[in-house]
Amino acid sequence: MTRDERRVVSPWNIANVLTVLRLVLVPFFVFCLFLPGTGWRVAALGVFAVASITDHLDGELARRYGLITDFGKIADPIADKALTGAALVSLSVLGQLPWWVTIVILGRELGITVLRLALLRHAVIPASYGGKVKTALQITAIVLYLLPFVPDPVRWLVMGVTVVVTVGTGADYLLRAVKLRQVARQARGE
């Protein structure tokens, strides 16, 4: 065992604190979003932006400084889904985003999360470049819906691309999971 493998990382580190902060910001974001007026809309956008930045920072800090923990592996995706899910559901409740978009995106996210949990005993499928693009597109599309004066066609176009990429990356993940399962079965001689 190398020195780094023996090192135990405390779950109380800056990366995990940022993840928890993102979770804590979700209700504040929703609260601001449902209050009337442009000022509250901009406040919701600000809270969403800060929470989104923590998504990038926590992963970067965890990798750079070796702060990856089991807590972070579980809490980070939960915080991500909580933030984007709250935004999509809230925008649909407010009548600003069609429910079918929210259902497709959240259905994909839930399905892939369940699939990841089911595959944990075999292996972890790493996040793909497409998954990172999907996340960036989801955040961008939500920001465009939060901004008070963006023309609807621009919002629709970016959200449409987001839905296509979200579904496409979900299908890719599913195919990679099937291949992983086949390899695991062959390794066991089934």
Short mmCIF file of C-alpha atoms in Angstrom, two decimals:
data_model
loop_
_atom_site.label_atom_id
_atom_site.label_comp_id
_atom_site.label_asym_id
_atom_site.label_seq_id
_atom_site.Cartn_x
_atom_site.Cartn_y
_atom_site.Cartn_z
CA MET A 1 0.00 0.00 0.00
CA THR A 2 1.31 3.43 -0.86
CA ARG A 3 1.35 6.31 1.57
CA ASP A 4 -1.55 7.98 -0.25
CA GLU A 5 -3.68 4.84 -0.12
CA ARG A 6 -3.26 4.64 3.67
CA ARG A 7 -4.21 8.26 4.21
CA VAL A 8 -7.71 8.61 5.59
CA VAL A 9 -9.55 11.68 4.36
CA SER A 10 -11.92 13.30 6.80
CA PRO A 11 -15.44 13.81 5.49
CA TRP A 12 -15.19 17.30 7.03
CA ASN A 13 -13.21 18.88 4.22
CA ILE A 14 -13.75 21.89 1.96
CA ALA A 15 -15.04 19.81 -0.96
CA ASN A 16 -17.76 18.20 1.15
CA VAL A 17 -18.59 21.50 2.85
CA LEU A 18 -19.25 22.99 -0.60
CA THR A 19 -21.46 20.02 -1.48
CA VAL A 20 -23.49 20.50 1.72
CA LEU A 21 -23.67 24.25 1.01
CA ARG A 22 -25.19 23.45 -2.40
CA LEU A 23 -27.85 21.32 -0.69
CA VAL A 24 -28.57 24.07 1.84
CA LEU A 25 -28.93 26.66 -0.95
CA VAL A 26 -31.66 24.69 -2.77
CA PRO A 27 -34.58 25.78 -0.53
CA PHE A 28 -33.36 29.39 -0.57
CA PHE A 29 -33.25 29.27 -4.37
CA VAL A 30 -36.81 27.91 -4.55
CA PHE A 31 -38.04 30.47 -2.00
CA CYS A 32 -36.60 33.38 -4.02
CA LEU A 33 -37.92 31.96 -7.29
CA PHE A 34 -41.52 31.87 -6.06
CA LEU A 35 -41.53 35.43 -4.74
CA PRO A 36 -42.95 38.01 -7.15
CA GLY A 37 -40.86 40.66 -8.82
CA THR A 38 -37.74 40.96 -10.93
CA GLY A 39 -35.55 41.57 -7.88
CA TRP A 40 -36.47 38.20 -6.40
CA ARG A 41 -35.96 36.55 -9.77
CA VAL A 42 -32.44 37.98 -9.93
CA ALA A 43 -31.87 36.84 -6.32
CA ALA A 44 -32.94 33.30 -7.32
CA LEU A 45 -30.53 33.48 -10.24
CA GLY A 46 -27.74 34.57 -7.89
CA VAL A 47 -28.40 31.71 -5.47
CA PHE A 48 -28.56 29.25 -8.38
CA ALA A 49 -25.29 30.61 -9.78
CA VAL A 50 -23.48 30.29 -6.45
CA ALA A 51 -24.81 26.75 -6.00
CA SER A 52 -23.76 25.83 -9.55
CA ILE A 53 -20.26 27.17 -8.96
CA THR A 54 -19.94 25.00 -5.86
CA ASP A 55 -20.70 22.01 -8.11
CA HIS A 56 -17.61 22.74 -10.16
CA LEU A 57 -15.43 23.73 -7.19
CA ASP A 58 -16.15 20.76 -4.94
CA GLY A 59 -15.12 18.24 -7.58
CA GLU A 60 -12.06 20.24 -8.60
CA LEU A 61 -10.88 20.60 -4.99
CA ALA A 62 -11.58 16.95 -4.17
CA ARG A 63 -9.51 15.73 -7.13
CA ARG A 64 -6.69 18.27 -6.81
CA TYR A 65 -6.13 17.82 -3.08
CA GLY A 66 -7.08 14.17 -2.67
CA LEU A 67 -10.25 14.95 -0.71
CA ILE A 68 -12.43 12.29 -2.31
CA THR A 69 -14.60 10.58 0.31
CA ASP A 70 -17.45 8.09 0.29
CA PHE A 71 -19.68 10.87 1.64
CA GLY A 72 -18.73 13.11 -1.29
CA LYS A 73 -19.31 10.33 -3.84
CA ILE A 74 -22.87 9.98 -2.55
CA ALA A 75 -23.71 13.56 -1.57
CA ASP A 76 -22.37 15.31 -4.68
CA PRO A 77 -24.75 13.70 -7.20
CA ILE A 78 -27.63 14.11 -4.73
CA ALA A 79 -26.85 17.82 -4.42
CA ASP A 80 -26.61 18.15 -8.21
CA LYS A 81 -29.95 16.46 -8.77
CA ALA A 82 -31.57 18.44 -5.96
CA LEU A 83 -30.47 21.76 -7.48
CA THR A 84 -31.39 21.05 -11.10
CA GLY A 85 -34.50 19.11 -10.10
CA ALA A 86 -35.75 21.93 -7.87
CA ALA A 87 -35.13 24.43 -10.67
CA LEU A 88 -36.92 22.38 -13.33
CA VAL A 89 -39.89 21.49 -11.13
CA SER A 90 -40.22 25.09 -9.91
CA LEU A 91 -40.12 26.48 -13.45
CA SER A 92 -42.79 23.97 -14.48
CA VAL A 93 -44.98 24.81 -11.47
CA LEU A 94 -44.65 28.49 -12.42
CA GLY A 95 -45.81 27.60 -15.95
CA GLN A 96 -42.56 28.72 -17.55
CA LEU A 97 -41.25 25.32 -18.62
CA PRO A 98 -43.36 22.50 -20.07
CA TRP A 99 -43.82 19.61 -17.67
CA TRP A 100 -42.76 17.08 -20.31
CA VAL A 101 -39.26 18.65 -20.36
CA THR A 102 -38.97 18.35 -16.59
CA ILE A 103 -40.26 14.75 -16.64
CA VAL A 104 -37.85 13.67 -19.43
CA ILE A 105 -34.80 15.24 -17.77
CA LEU A 106 -35.62 14.08 -14.24
CA GLY A 107 -36.64 10.63 -15.52
CA ARG A 108 -33.23 10.25 -17.18
CA GLU A 109 -31.43 11.47 -14.05
CA LEU A 110 -33.38 9.16 -11.75
CA GLY A 111 -32.96 6.19 -14.11
CA ILE A 112 -29.21 6.63 -14.40
CA THR A 113 -28.88 7.10 -10.63
CA VAL A 114 -30.74 3.84 -10.00
CA LEU A 115 -28.60 2.12 -12.65
CA ARG A 116 -25.40 3.40 -11.01
CA LEU A 117 -26.52 2.05 -7.65
CA ALA A 118 -27.37 -1.32 -9.20
CA LEU A 119 -23.91 -1.53 -10.82
CA LEU A 120 -21.92 -0.54 -7.74
CA ARG A 121 -21.06 -4.13 -6.85
CA HIS A 122 -19.55 -4.67 -10.33
CA ALA A 123 -17.81 -1.37 -11.03
CA VAL A 124 -18.28 2.35 -11.33
CA ILE A 125 -18.81 3.77 -14.78
CA PRO A 126 -16.93 7.06 -14.81
CA ALA A 127 -18.65 10.24 -15.91
CA SER A 128 -18.18 10.78 -19.62
CA TYR A 129 -17.38 13.98 -21.46
CA GLY A 130 -20.99 13.90 -22.70
CA GLY A 131 -22.19 13.82 -19.10
CA LYS A 132 -20.18 16.94 -18.35
CA VAL A 133 -21.62 18.65 -21.44
CA LYS A 134 -25.10 17.59 -20.33
CA THR A 135 -24.61 19.16 -16.92
CA ALA A 136 -23.25 22.39 -18.41
CA LEU A 137 -26.20 22.55 -20.83
CA GLN A 138 -28.73 21.94 -18.06
CA ILE A 139 -27.25 24.75 -15.98
CA THR A 140 -27.11 27.09 -18.99
CA ALA A 141 -30.70 26.33 -19.97
CA ILE A 142 -31.94 26.88 -16.42
CA VAL A 143 -30.03 30.18 -16.19
CA LEU A 144 -31.68 31.34 -19.44
CA TYR A 145 -35.09 30.55 -17.93
CA LEU A 146 -34.17 32.42 -14.75
CA LEU A 147 -32.95 35.54 -16.53
CA PRO A 148 -35.86 37.98 -16.72
CA PHE A 149 -35.50 39.26 -20.29
CA VAL A 150 -34.24 36.40 -22.49
CA PRO A 151 -36.39 35.88 -25.61
CA ASP A 152 -38.40 32.65 -25.51
CA PRO A 153 -36.97 31.24 -28.77
CA VAL A 154 -33.46 31.37 -27.27
CA ARG A 155 -34.66 29.57 -24.13
CA TRP A 156 -36.51 26.95 -26.18
CA LEU A 157 -33.55 26.30 -28.46
CA VAL A 158 -31.06 25.80 -25.64
CA MET A 159 -33.51 23.69 -23.62
CA GLY A 160 -34.27 21.60 -26.72
CA VAL A 161 -30.57 20.88 -27.24
CA THR A 162 -30.31 20.13 -23.52
CA VAL A 163 -33.12 17.56 -23.69
CA VAL A 164 -31.55 15.85 -26.73
CA VAL A 165 -28.10 15.68 -25.09
CA THR A 166 -29.60 14.55 -21.77
CA VAL A 167 -31.45 11.67 -23.44
CA GLY A 168 -28.46 10.83 -25.66
CA THR A 169 -26.01 10.65 -22.77
CA GLY A 170 -28.51 8.56 -20.82
CA ALA A 171 -28.66 6.08 -23.71
CA ASP A 172 -24.85 6.04 -23.89
CA TYR A 173 -24.61 5.36 -20.17
CA LEU A 174 -27.14 2.54 -20.49
CA LEU A 175 -25.12 0.93 -23.31
CA ARG A 176 -21.91 1.20 -21.28
CA ALA A 177 -23.70 -0.39 -18.31
CA VAL A 178 -24.89 -3.33 -20.43
CA LYS A 179 -21.34 -3.89 -21.72
CA LEU A 180 -19.95 -3.70 -18.19
CA ARG A 181 -22.49 -6.25 -17.00
CA GLN A 182 -21.56 -8.59 -19.87
CA VAL A 183 -17.86 -8.29 -19.04
CA ALA A 184 -18.59 -8.99 -15.37
CA ARG A 185 -20.58 -12.11 -16.27
CA GLN A 186 -17.83 -13.37 -18.58
CA ALA A 187 -15.25 -12.82 -15.85
CA ARG A 188 -17.34 -14.95 -13.49
CA GLY A 189 -17.75 -17.63 -16.19
CA GLU A 190 -21.52 -17.28 -16.53
#
